[in-house]
Tab-separated table of C-alpha atoms in Angstrom:
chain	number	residue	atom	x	y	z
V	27	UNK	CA	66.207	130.324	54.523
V	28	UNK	CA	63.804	127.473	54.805
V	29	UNK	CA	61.604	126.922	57.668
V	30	UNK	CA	63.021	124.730	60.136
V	31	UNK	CA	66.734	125.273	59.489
V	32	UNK	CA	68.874	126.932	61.520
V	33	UNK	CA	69.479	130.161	61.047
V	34	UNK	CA	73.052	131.132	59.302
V	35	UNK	CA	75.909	132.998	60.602
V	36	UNK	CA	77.023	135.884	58.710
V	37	UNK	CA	79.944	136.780	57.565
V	38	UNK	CA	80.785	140.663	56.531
V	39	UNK	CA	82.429	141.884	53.452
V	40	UNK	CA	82.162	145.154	52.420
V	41	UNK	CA	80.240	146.609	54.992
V	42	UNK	CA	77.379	144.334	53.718
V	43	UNK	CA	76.921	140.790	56.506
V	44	UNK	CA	75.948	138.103	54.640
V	45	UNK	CA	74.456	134.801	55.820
V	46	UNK	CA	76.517	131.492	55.437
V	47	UNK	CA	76.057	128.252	56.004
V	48	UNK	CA	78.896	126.470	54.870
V	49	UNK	CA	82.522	127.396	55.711
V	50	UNK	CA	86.011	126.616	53.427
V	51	UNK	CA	89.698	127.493	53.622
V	52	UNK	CA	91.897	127.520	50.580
V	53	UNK	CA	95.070	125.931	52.669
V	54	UNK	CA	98.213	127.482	50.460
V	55	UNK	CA	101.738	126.505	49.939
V	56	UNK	CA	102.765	129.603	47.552
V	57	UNK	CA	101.337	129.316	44.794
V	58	UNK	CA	99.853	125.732	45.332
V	59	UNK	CA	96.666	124.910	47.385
V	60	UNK	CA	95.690	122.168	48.615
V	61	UNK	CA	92.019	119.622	47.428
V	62	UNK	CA	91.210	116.846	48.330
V	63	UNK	CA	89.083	113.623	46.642
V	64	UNK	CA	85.550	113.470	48.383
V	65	UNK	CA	83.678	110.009	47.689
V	66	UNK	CA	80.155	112.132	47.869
V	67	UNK	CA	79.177	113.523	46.049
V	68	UNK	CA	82.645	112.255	44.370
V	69	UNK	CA	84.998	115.074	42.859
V	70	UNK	CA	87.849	117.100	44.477
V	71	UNK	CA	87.481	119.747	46.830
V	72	UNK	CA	88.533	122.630	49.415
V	73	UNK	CA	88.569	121.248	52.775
V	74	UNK	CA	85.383	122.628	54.822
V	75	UNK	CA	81.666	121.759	56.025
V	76	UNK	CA	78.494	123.316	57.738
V	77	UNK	CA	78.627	126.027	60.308
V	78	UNK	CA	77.332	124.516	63.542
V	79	UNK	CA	74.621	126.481	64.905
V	80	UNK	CA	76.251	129.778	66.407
V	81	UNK	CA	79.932	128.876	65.350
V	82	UNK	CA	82.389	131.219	64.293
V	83	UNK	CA	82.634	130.043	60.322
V	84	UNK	CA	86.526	130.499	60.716
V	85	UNK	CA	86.168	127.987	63.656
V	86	UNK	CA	84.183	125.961	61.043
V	87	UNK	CA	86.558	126.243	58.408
V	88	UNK	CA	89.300	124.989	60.578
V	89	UNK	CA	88.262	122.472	62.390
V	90	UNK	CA	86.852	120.444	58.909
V	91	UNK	CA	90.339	121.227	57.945
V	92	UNK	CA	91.996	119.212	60.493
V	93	UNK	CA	89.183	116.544	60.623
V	94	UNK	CA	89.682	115.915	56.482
V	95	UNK	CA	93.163	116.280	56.177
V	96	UNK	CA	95.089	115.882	59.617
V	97	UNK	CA	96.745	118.993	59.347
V	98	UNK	CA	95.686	121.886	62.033
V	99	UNK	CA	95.213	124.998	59.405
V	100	UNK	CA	95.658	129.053	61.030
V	101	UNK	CA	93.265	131.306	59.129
V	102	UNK	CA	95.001	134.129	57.617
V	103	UNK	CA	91.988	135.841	56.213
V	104	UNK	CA	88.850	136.227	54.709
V	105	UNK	CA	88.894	135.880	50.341
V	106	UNK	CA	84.998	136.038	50.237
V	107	UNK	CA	81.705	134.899	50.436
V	108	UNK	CA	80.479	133.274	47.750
V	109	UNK	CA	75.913	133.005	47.413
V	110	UNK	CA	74.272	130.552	44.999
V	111	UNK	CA	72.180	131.625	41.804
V	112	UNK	CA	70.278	128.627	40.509
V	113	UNK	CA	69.892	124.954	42.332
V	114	UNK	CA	71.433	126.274	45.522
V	115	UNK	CA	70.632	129.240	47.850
V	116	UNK	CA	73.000	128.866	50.339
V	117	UNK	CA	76.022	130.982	51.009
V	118	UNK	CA	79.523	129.820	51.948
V	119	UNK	CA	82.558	131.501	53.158
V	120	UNK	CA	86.268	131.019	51.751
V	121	UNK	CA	89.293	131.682	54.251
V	122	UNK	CA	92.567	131.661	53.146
V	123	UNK	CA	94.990	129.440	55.420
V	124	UNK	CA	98.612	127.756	55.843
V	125	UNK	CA	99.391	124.764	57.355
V	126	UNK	CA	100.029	125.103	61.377
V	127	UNK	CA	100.842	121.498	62.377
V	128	UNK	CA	99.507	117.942	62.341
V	129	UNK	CA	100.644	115.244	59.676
V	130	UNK	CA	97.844	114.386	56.541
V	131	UNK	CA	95.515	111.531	56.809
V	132	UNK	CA	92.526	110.173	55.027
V	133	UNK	CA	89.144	110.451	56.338
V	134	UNK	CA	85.250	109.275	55.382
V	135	UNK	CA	84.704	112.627	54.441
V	136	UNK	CA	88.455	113.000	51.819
V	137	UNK	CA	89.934	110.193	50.665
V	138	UNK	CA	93.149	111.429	49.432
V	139	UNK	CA	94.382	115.222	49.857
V	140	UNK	CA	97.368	117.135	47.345
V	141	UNK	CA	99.001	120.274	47.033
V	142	UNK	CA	98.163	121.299	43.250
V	143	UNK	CA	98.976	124.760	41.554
V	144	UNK	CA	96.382	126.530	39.554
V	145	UNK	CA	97.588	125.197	36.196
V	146	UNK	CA	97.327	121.977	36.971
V	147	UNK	CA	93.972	121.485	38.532
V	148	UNK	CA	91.970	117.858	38.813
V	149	UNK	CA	89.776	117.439	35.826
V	150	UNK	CA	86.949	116.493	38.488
V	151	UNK	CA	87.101	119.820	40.586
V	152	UNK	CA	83.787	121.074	41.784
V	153	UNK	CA	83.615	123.243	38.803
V	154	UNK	CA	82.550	126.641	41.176
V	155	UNK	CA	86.269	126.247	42.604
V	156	UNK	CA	88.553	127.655	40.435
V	157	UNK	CA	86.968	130.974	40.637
V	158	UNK	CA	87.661	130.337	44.273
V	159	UNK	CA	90.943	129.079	44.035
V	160	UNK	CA	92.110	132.025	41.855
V	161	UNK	CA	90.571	134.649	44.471
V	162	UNK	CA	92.546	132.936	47.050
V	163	UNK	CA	95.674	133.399	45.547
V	164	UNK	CA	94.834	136.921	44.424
V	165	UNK	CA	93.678	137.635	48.048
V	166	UNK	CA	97.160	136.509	49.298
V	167	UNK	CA	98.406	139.146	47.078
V	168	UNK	CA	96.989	141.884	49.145
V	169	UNK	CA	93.063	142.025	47.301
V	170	UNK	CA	90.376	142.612	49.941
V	171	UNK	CA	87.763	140.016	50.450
V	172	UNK	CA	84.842	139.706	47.546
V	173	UNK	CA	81.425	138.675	47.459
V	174	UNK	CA	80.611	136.894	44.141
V	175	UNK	CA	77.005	135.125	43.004
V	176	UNK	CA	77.865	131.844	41.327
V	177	UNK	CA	75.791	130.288	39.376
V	178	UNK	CA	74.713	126.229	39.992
V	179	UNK	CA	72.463	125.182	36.795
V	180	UNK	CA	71.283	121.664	35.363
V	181	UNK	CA	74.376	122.528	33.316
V	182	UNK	CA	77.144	122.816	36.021
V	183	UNK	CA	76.381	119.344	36.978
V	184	UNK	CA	75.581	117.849	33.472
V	185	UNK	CA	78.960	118.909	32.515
V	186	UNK	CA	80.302	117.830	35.711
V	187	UNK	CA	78.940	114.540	35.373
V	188	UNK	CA	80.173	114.342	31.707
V	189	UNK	CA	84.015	115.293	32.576
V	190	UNK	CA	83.513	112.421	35.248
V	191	UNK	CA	82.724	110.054	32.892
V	192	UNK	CA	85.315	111.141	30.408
V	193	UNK	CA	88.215	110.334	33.405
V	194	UNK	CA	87.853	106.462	33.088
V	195	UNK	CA	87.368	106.445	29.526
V	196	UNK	CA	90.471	108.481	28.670
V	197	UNK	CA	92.669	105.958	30.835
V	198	UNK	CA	91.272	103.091	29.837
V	199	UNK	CA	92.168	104.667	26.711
V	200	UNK	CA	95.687	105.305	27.838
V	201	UNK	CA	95.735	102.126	29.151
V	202	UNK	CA	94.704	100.125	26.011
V	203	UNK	CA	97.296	102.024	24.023
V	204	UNK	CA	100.425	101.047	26.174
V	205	UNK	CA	98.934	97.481	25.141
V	206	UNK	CA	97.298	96.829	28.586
V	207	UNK	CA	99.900	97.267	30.831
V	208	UNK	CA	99.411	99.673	33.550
């Protein structure tokens, strides 16, 4: 922690409380779970945000929830928390949740939102997510929550950056193929 900042909530898992900052839910629909398109930084995402100072992080997590997406989310439990090795120091905490009420909407913060199954992720995830996204579904088969370390290098976001420029080039690509029809 910084001087100046706020000091972090903490979340416990395993006996052990760890500090967070930032607060997610994986929002599930069986074996599908829900991202959504942030304009910035741009790439797909798990609904979520910064803990206000002193809020409950599963308070957090579902009230970005509703504020992105339009739907009001019930936390069903904790999958983990999840501390930075590398660019990052912060740690975050991932609920899993299902869909309560409310009808979807775009926001500043998520431009578009979709249901998509494991297999058949966006290209331009944040590339720390699948981990996540595969502990949430393991967690709603009955595994307790984890803490993991995950690692954000020069290289996560090189290769991010290069996978989002290889998006418009592969449908121009597509695109020039079908002989410029759309």
């Amino acid at each position: 922690m910084r001087a100046g900042e706020p000091a972090a909530v903490t979340v416990e898992v395993d006996g052990i409380a760890w500090p967070v900052t930032g607060a997610q839910v994986a929002i599930l629909d069986g074996d599908r779970v829900m991202v959504q398109f942030r304009p910035w930084p741009p790439g797909w995402e798990l609904p979520g945000g910064h803990c206000e100072p002193e809020e409950d992080p599963a308070v957090t997590a579902a009230r970005e929830a509703e504020e992105e997406t339009g739907y009001r989310v019930r936390i069903d439990a904790v999958v983990g928390v999840y501390t930075w090795d590398g660019l990052r120091r912060t740690g975050d905490v991932l609920y899993r949740g299902s869909i309560a009420g409310g009808a979807p909407r775009r926001s500043i913060e998520a431009w578009a939102s979709r249901l998509v199954d494991a297999e058949h992720m966006p290209r331009t995830l944040f590339p720390w997510l699948r981990e996540r996204i595969a502990d949430a579904l393991t967690s709603a088969a009955g595994e307790p929550p984890i803490h993991r370390v995950q690692p954000v290098t020069l290289y996560h976001v090189a290769s991010f950056a290069t996978d989002w420029m290889r998006t418009p080039v592969d449908r121009m690509r597509r695109l020039r193929q079908r002989g410029g029809r759309p």
